[in-house]
């Protein structure tokens, strides 16, 4: 098995080699710009890993892996417009550096370029893999729609939240793994198990992110602690806290949510204190554990050698214990 | 050969039957809304006609025809945001009725739905037809980009303008005809000739539109005469007039282009008068004729019976003589 870091390097080099037309430059430059922002290339690397797991030819997995990465960056380009985000990884977002129209149209072309890349799989896999890619793409759009709708809703339930993060972030991991497995020669049963592994691991990751936003060590986490609290983001923790608090504590929480003016440190401290009183961290960690175990159960059922399962399990574990 | 009107009815019924998921409703309602606005369904009808031309099974051509129609409406949904257009066919545009974010995201899903529809062709045609669909889709985006850039440029040349309208409007007609021909059993030579027919006919149509905007009978044309003049739209006529005028006439034209305040009827009359002095109508009609003849030459080379060629030629002629 190749190391994930090695796979990330392979993807990074392949991303740098993607050629887009020179004209119209305003259409294609933003694509190179956003792809150049970097990132961990985790989704395409996982696709390569899934291929490698079945002793497949990594070279054949590179175009679909790039398709996943280009698709992912298309969603970032359009999401940044919708979220009105000025920065991504410390650099101006495309709609800020150019304008919204450019970000819309360059994003549209990126989605088409994603299809051109995914189509480079062999004929016998073409229809199957395109169907997975379509399902993944539709899922991400549905997830983004739900995420936007949740901003204006006070009554989002935990199952609704789980479904939203499944669509918005987990299906791409699942889809990438399934596509990689098929390119690597896996049968449909194993490919579906890897999809299940990926989706559940994706859910566990997102729940971990929700927890780390509040309880993470800022040095290790790399983001501002409490960012979700300050933006009233409907995370697992907030939704669970709204569900569990009663009386004065619930009023208190709602007051912080509706407060127009506040001291940031005070708000983070006060909301965290409310979270602590109803022990939302424990609930979130249980949920995270639940999805991690579902992921590992799918992994156990795979028809591959034990040392490969152990490798995948250790890799997933290494992602899950960044903090706690 | 089935009549084009019959084919348009088939498409209209098929469009009405497309089922999108019920949830998230805000994601899928705008898709049904824009498809329900109607239109002549000319692109998908031409796809069916191309299939019929080779005695193909029209039923098999319906999903790719719907793909072209869904794709076309996706471009309208995103173009309307970019053009800041409040109305389409007398109804509020999607970004006006909902908001820009909804129009961006619903448009994205439409593009994916287009791929799901185009994929319903038979296995042996799948890769070929997807490649045509990709080329068409990229072309339209490039055309829209050029169109937006031309708004801010004073030095657009006639060849640049032709390339822009080829990409923005003609490649879809060409692509639709080529796909329909292949589904109908045509060989690649005939399919390519139909693409050439469609692209050149598309160019001729667009030039006719440019002419009718100025010289059309408002009763027959169905649009406000002089709309392009009032909005300083860089049409063939304006670009040619900027090329041909000199001295006082050129200054006069540029003054009208830069005038912030003006009486609409005066501007239309004055610019039309300048157009007349350098005879741009004649130039535009010659260009239109040039592309129409290229279209008919491609048609003549097709390996189909003479009565079918005559049918297509008569159909194209009927579209070309709405006015003059």
mmCIF file of C-alpha atoms in Angstrom, chain A residues 8-179:
data_model
loop_
_atom_site.group_PDB
_atom_site.id
_atom_site.type_symbol
_atom_site.label_atom_id
_atom_site.label_comp_id
_atom_site.label_asym_id
_atom_site.label_seq_id
_atom_site.Cartn_x
_atom_site.Cartn_y
_atom_site.Cartn_z
ATOM 1 C CA UNK A 8 -1.257 13.424 -2.141
ATOM 2 C CA UNK A 9 2.029 14.314 -3.856
ATOM 3 C CA UNK A 10 0.993 12.377 -6.982
ATOM 4 C CA UNK A 11 -2.296 14.291 -7.077
ATOM 5 C CA UNK A 12 -0.648 17.639 -6.424
ATOM 6 C CA UNK A 13 1.699 17.110 -9.371
ATOM 7 C CA UNK A 14 -1.185 15.994 -11.587
ATOM 8 C CA UNK A 15 -3.255 19.055 -10.604
ATOM 9 C CA UNK A 16 -0.349 21.295 -11.569
ATOM 10 C CA UNK A 17 -0.199 19.626 -14.974
ATOM 11 C CA UNK A 18 -3.873 20.107 -15.889
ATOM 12 C CA UNK A 19 -4.021 22.228 -19.032
ATOM 13 C CA UNK A 20 -6.938 24.551 -19.635
ATOM 14 C CA UNK A 21 -7.361 26.623 -22.808
ATOM 15 C CA UNK A 22 -5.628 30.007 -22.868
ATOM 16 C CA UNK A 23 -8.715 31.860 -24.149
ATOM 17 C CA UNK A 24 -10.946 33.396 -23.000
ATOM 18 C CA UNK A 25 -8.399 33.992 -20.245
ATOM 19 C CA UNK A 26 -10.939 35.491 -17.822
ATOM 20 C CA UNK A 27 -12.887 32.243 -18.015
ATOM 21 C CA UNK A 28 -9.973 29.883 -17.380
ATOM 22 C CA UNK A 29 -7.620 31.890 -15.126
ATOM 23 C CA UNK A 30 -9.942 31.660 -12.104
ATOM 24 C CA UNK A 31 -9.920 27.858 -12.470
ATOM 25 C CA UNK A 32 -6.137 27.694 -12.309
ATOM 26 C CA UNK A 33 -6.236 30.231 -9.459
ATOM 27 C CA UNK A 34 -8.555 28.246 -7.201
ATOM 28 C CA UNK A 35 -6.811 24.939 -7.964
ATOM 29 C CA UNK A 36 -3.511 26.615 -7.101
ATOM 30 C CA UNK A 37 -4.793 27.516 -3.620
ATOM 31 C CA UNK A 38 -3.836 24.010 -2.611
ATOM 32 C CA UNK A 39 -5.544 22.121 0.142
ATOM 33 C CA UNK A 40 -4.828 18.615 1.304
ATOM 34 C CA UNK A 41 -6.124 16.943 -1.906
ATOM 35 C CA UNK A 42 -7.664 14.394 0.467
ATOM 36 C CA UNK A 43 -10.600 13.428 -1.770
ATOM 37 C CA UNK A 44 -8.553 12.561 -4.862
ATOM 38 C CA UNK A 45 -5.861 10.919 -2.694
ATOM 39 C CA UNK A 46 -8.532 8.669 -1.174
ATOM 40 C CA UNK A 47 -9.682 7.755 -4.675
ATOM 41 C CA UNK A 48 -6.133 6.661 -5.520
ATOM 42 C CA UNK A 49 -5.898 4.795 -2.221
ATOM 43 C CA UNK A 50 -9.089 2.861 -3.004
ATOM 44 C CA UNK A 51 -7.619 1.891 -6.377
ATOM 45 C CA UNK A 52 -4.365 0.845 -4.739
ATOM 46 C CA UNK A 53 -6.285 -1.260 -2.206
ATOM 47 C CA UNK A 54 -7.327 -3.589 -5.024
ATOM 48 C CA UNK A 55 -3.859 -3.535 -6.625
ATOM 49 C CA UNK A 56 -5.221 -1.396 -9.452
ATOM 50 C CA UNK A 57 -3.138 0.780 -11.772
ATOM 51 C CA UNK A 58 -2.825 4.153 -10.045
ATOM 52 C CA UNK A 59 -2.194 5.873 -13.374
ATOM 53 C CA UNK A 60 -5.695 4.964 -14.514
ATOM 54 C CA UNK A 61 -7.148 6.428 -11.327
ATOM 55 C CA UNK A 62 -5.529 9.845 -11.776
ATOM 56 C CA UNK A 63 -8.045 11.359 -14.252
ATOM 57 C CA UNK A 64 -11.114 10.431 -12.132
ATOM 58 C CA UNK A 65 -9.231 11.619 -9.034
ATOM 59 C CA UNK A 66 -8.647 14.958 -10.771
ATOM 60 C CA UNK A 67 -12.334 14.993 -11.716
ATOM 61 C CA UNK A 68 -13.225 14.783 -8.021
ATOM 62 C CA UNK A 69 -10.748 17.547 -7.149
ATOM 63 C CA UNK A 70 -11.947 19.838 -9.972
ATOM 64 C CA UNK A 71 -15.566 19.155 -9.007
ATOM 65 C CA UNK A 72 -14.793 19.894 -5.346
ATOM 66 C CA UNK A 73 -13.169 23.198 -6.283
ATOM 67 C CA UNK A 74 -16.138 24.071 -8.509
ATOM 68 C CA UNK A 75 -18.382 23.703 -5.447
ATOM 69 C CA UNK A 76 -16.004 25.904 -3.436
ATOM 70 C CA UNK A 77 -16.061 28.604 -6.126
ATOM 71 C CA UNK A 78 -19.859 28.715 -6.195
ATOM 72 C CA UNK A 79 -20.299 28.214 -2.424
ATOM 73 C CA UNK A 80 -18.010 31.184 -1.786
ATOM 74 C CA UNK A 81 -20.330 33.412 -3.827
ATOM 75 C CA UNK A 82 -23.387 32.101 -1.978
ATOM 76 C CA UNK A 83 -21.700 32.419 1.433
ATOM 77 C CA UNK A 84 -20.334 35.854 0.531
ATOM 78 C CA UNK A 85 -16.888 34.660 1.651
ATOM 79 C CA UNK A 86 -14.072 37.150 1.035
ATOM 80 C CA UNK A 87 -11.182 34.752 1.690
ATOM 81 C CA UNK A 88 -10.266 31.128 1.150
ATOM 82 C CA UNK A 89 -7.006 29.815 2.572
ATOM 83 C CA UNK A 90 -5.905 33.397 3.136
ATOM 84 C CA UNK A 91 -6.373 34.452 -0.470
ATOM 85 C CA UNK A 92 -9.152 36.447 -2.096
ATOM 86 C CA UNK A 93 -12.008 34.256 -3.326
ATOM 87 C CA UNK A 94 -12.668 34.228 -7.072
ATOM 88 C CA UNK A 95 -15.764 36.463 -6.885
ATOM 89 C CA UNK A 96 -13.750 38.947 -4.801
ATOM 90 C CA UNK A 97 -10.684 38.982 -7.012
ATOM 91 C CA UNK A 98 -12.703 39.055 -10.246
ATOM 92 C CA UNK A 99 -16.467 39.343 -9.762
ATOM 93 C CA UNK A 100 -19.536 37.181 -9.174
ATOM 94 C CA UNK A 101 -20.279 36.739 -12.864
ATOM 95 C CA UNK A 102 -16.784 35.401 -13.455
ATOM 96 C CA UNK A 103 -17.100 33.044 -10.490
ATOM 97 C CA UNK A 104 -20.461 31.757 -11.750
ATOM 98 C CA UNK A 105 -19.273 31.136 -15.306
ATOM 99 C CA UNK A 106 -15.807 29.773 -14.463
ATOM 100 C CA UNK A 107 -17.484 27.468 -11.961
ATOM 101 C CA UNK A 108 -19.868 26.238 -14.660
ATOM 102 C CA UNK A 109 -16.921 25.427 -16.917
ATOM 103 C CA UNK A 110 -15.180 23.640 -14.036
ATOM 104 C CA UNK A 111 -18.177 21.347 -13.613
ATOM 105 C CA UNK A 112 -18.018 20.498 -17.325
ATOM 106 C CA UNK A 113 -14.236 19.994 -17.069
ATOM 107 C CA UNK A 114 -14.946 17.614 -14.194
ATOM 108 C CA UNK A 115 -17.119 15.550 -16.535
ATOM 109 C CA UNK A 116 -14.403 15.587 -19.191
ATOM 110 C CA UNK A 117 -11.948 14.189 -16.654
ATOM 111 C CA UNK A 118 -14.249 11.552 -15.171
ATOM 112 C CA UNK A 119 -14.995 10.345 -18.702
ATOM 113 C CA UNK A 120 -11.381 9.234 -19.088
ATOM 114 C CA UNK A 121 -12.166 5.925 -17.361
ATOM 115 C CA UNK A 122 -12.297 2.769 -19.467
ATOM 116 C CA UNK A 123 -15.373 2.035 -21.566
ATOM 117 C CA UNK A 124 -16.645 -0.831 -19.435
ATOM 118 C CA UNK A 125 -16.743 1.455 -16.360
ATOM 119 C CA UNK A 126 -17.908 4.646 -18.070
ATOM 120 C CA UNK A 127 -21.640 4.492 -17.397
ATOM 121 C CA UNK A 128 -21.277 3.113 -13.863
ATOM 122 C CA UNK A 129 -18.742 5.721 -12.818
ATOM 123 C CA UNK A 130 -20.660 8.570 -14.441
ATOM 124 C CA UNK A 131 -23.717 7.512 -12.444
ATOM 125 C CA UNK A 132 -21.711 7.655 -9.213
ATOM 126 C CA UNK A 133 -20.304 11.045 -10.216
ATOM 127 C CA UNK A 134 -23.822 12.350 -10.987
ATOM 128 C CA UNK A 135 -25.175 11.110 -7.657
ATOM 129 C CA UNK A 136 -22.265 12.687 -5.834
ATOM 130 C CA UNK A 137 -22.684 15.992 -7.653
ATOM 131 C CA UNK A 138 -26.430 16.190 -7.072
ATOM 132 C CA UNK A 139 -25.913 15.242 -3.423
ATOM 133 C CA UNK A 140 -23.457 18.075 -2.839
ATOM 134 C CA UNK A 141 -25.852 20.617 -4.397
ATOM 135 C CA UNK A 142 -28.736 19.325 -2.273
ATOM 136 C CA UNK A 143 -26.521 19.513 0.807
ATOM 137 C CA UNK A 144 -25.539 23.111 0.061
ATOM 138 C CA UNK A 145 -29.226 23.998 -0.421
ATOM 139 C CA UNK A 146 -30.149 22.441 2.948
ATOM 140 C CA UNK A 147 -27.205 24.181 4.637
ATOM 141 C CA UNK A 148 -28.431 27.574 3.351
ATOM 142 C CA UNK A 149 -32.010 26.834 4.405
ATOM 143 C CA UNK A 150 -30.901 25.813 7.906
ATOM 144 C CA UNK A 151 -29.451 29.304 8.447
ATOM 145 C CA UNK A 152 -32.975 30.716 8.544
ATOM 146 C CA UNK A 153 -34.563 27.915 10.539
ATOM 147 C CA UNK A 154 -34.701 27.605 14.337
ATOM 148 C CA UNK A 155 -36.089 24.068 14.365
ATOM 149 C CA UNK A 156 -33.441 21.979 12.581
ATOM 150 C CA UNK A 157 -33.400 18.463 14.032
ATOM 151 C CA UNK A 158 -30.362 16.215 14.524
ATOM 152 C CA UNK A 159 -31.488 13.773 11.773
ATOM 153 C CA UNK A 160 -31.927 16.707 9.383
ATOM 154 C CA UNK A 161 -28.462 17.972 10.275
ATOM 155 C CA UNK A 162 -26.897 14.545 9.749
ATOM 156 C CA UNK A 163 -28.595 14.279 6.344
ATOM 157 C CA UNK A 164 -27.311 17.746 5.387
ATOM 158 C CA UNK A 165 -23.671 17.000 6.263
ATOM 159 C CA UNK A 166 -23.972 13.566 4.637
ATOM 160 C CA UNK A 167 -24.974 15.240 1.376
ATOM 161 C CA UNK A 168 -22.730 18.285 1.595
ATOM 162 C CA UNK A 169 -19.482 16.636 2.671
ATOM 163 C CA UNK A 170 -19.701 12.858 3.113
ATOM 164 C CA UNK A 171 -21.028 11.703 -0.273
ATOM 165 C CA UNK A 172 -17.950 13.059 -2.075
ATOM 166 C CA UNK A 173 -15.665 10.941 0.119
ATOM 167 C CA UNK A 174 -17.896 7.919 -0.429
ATOM 168 C CA UNK A 175 -18.141 8.560 -4.170
ATOM 169 C CA UNK A 176 -14.382 9.064 -4.511
ATOM 170 C CA UNK A 177 -13.648 5.788 -2.723
ATOM 171 C CA UNK A 178 -16.235 3.863 -4.743
ATOM 172 C CA UNK A 179 -14.910 5.194 -8.049
#
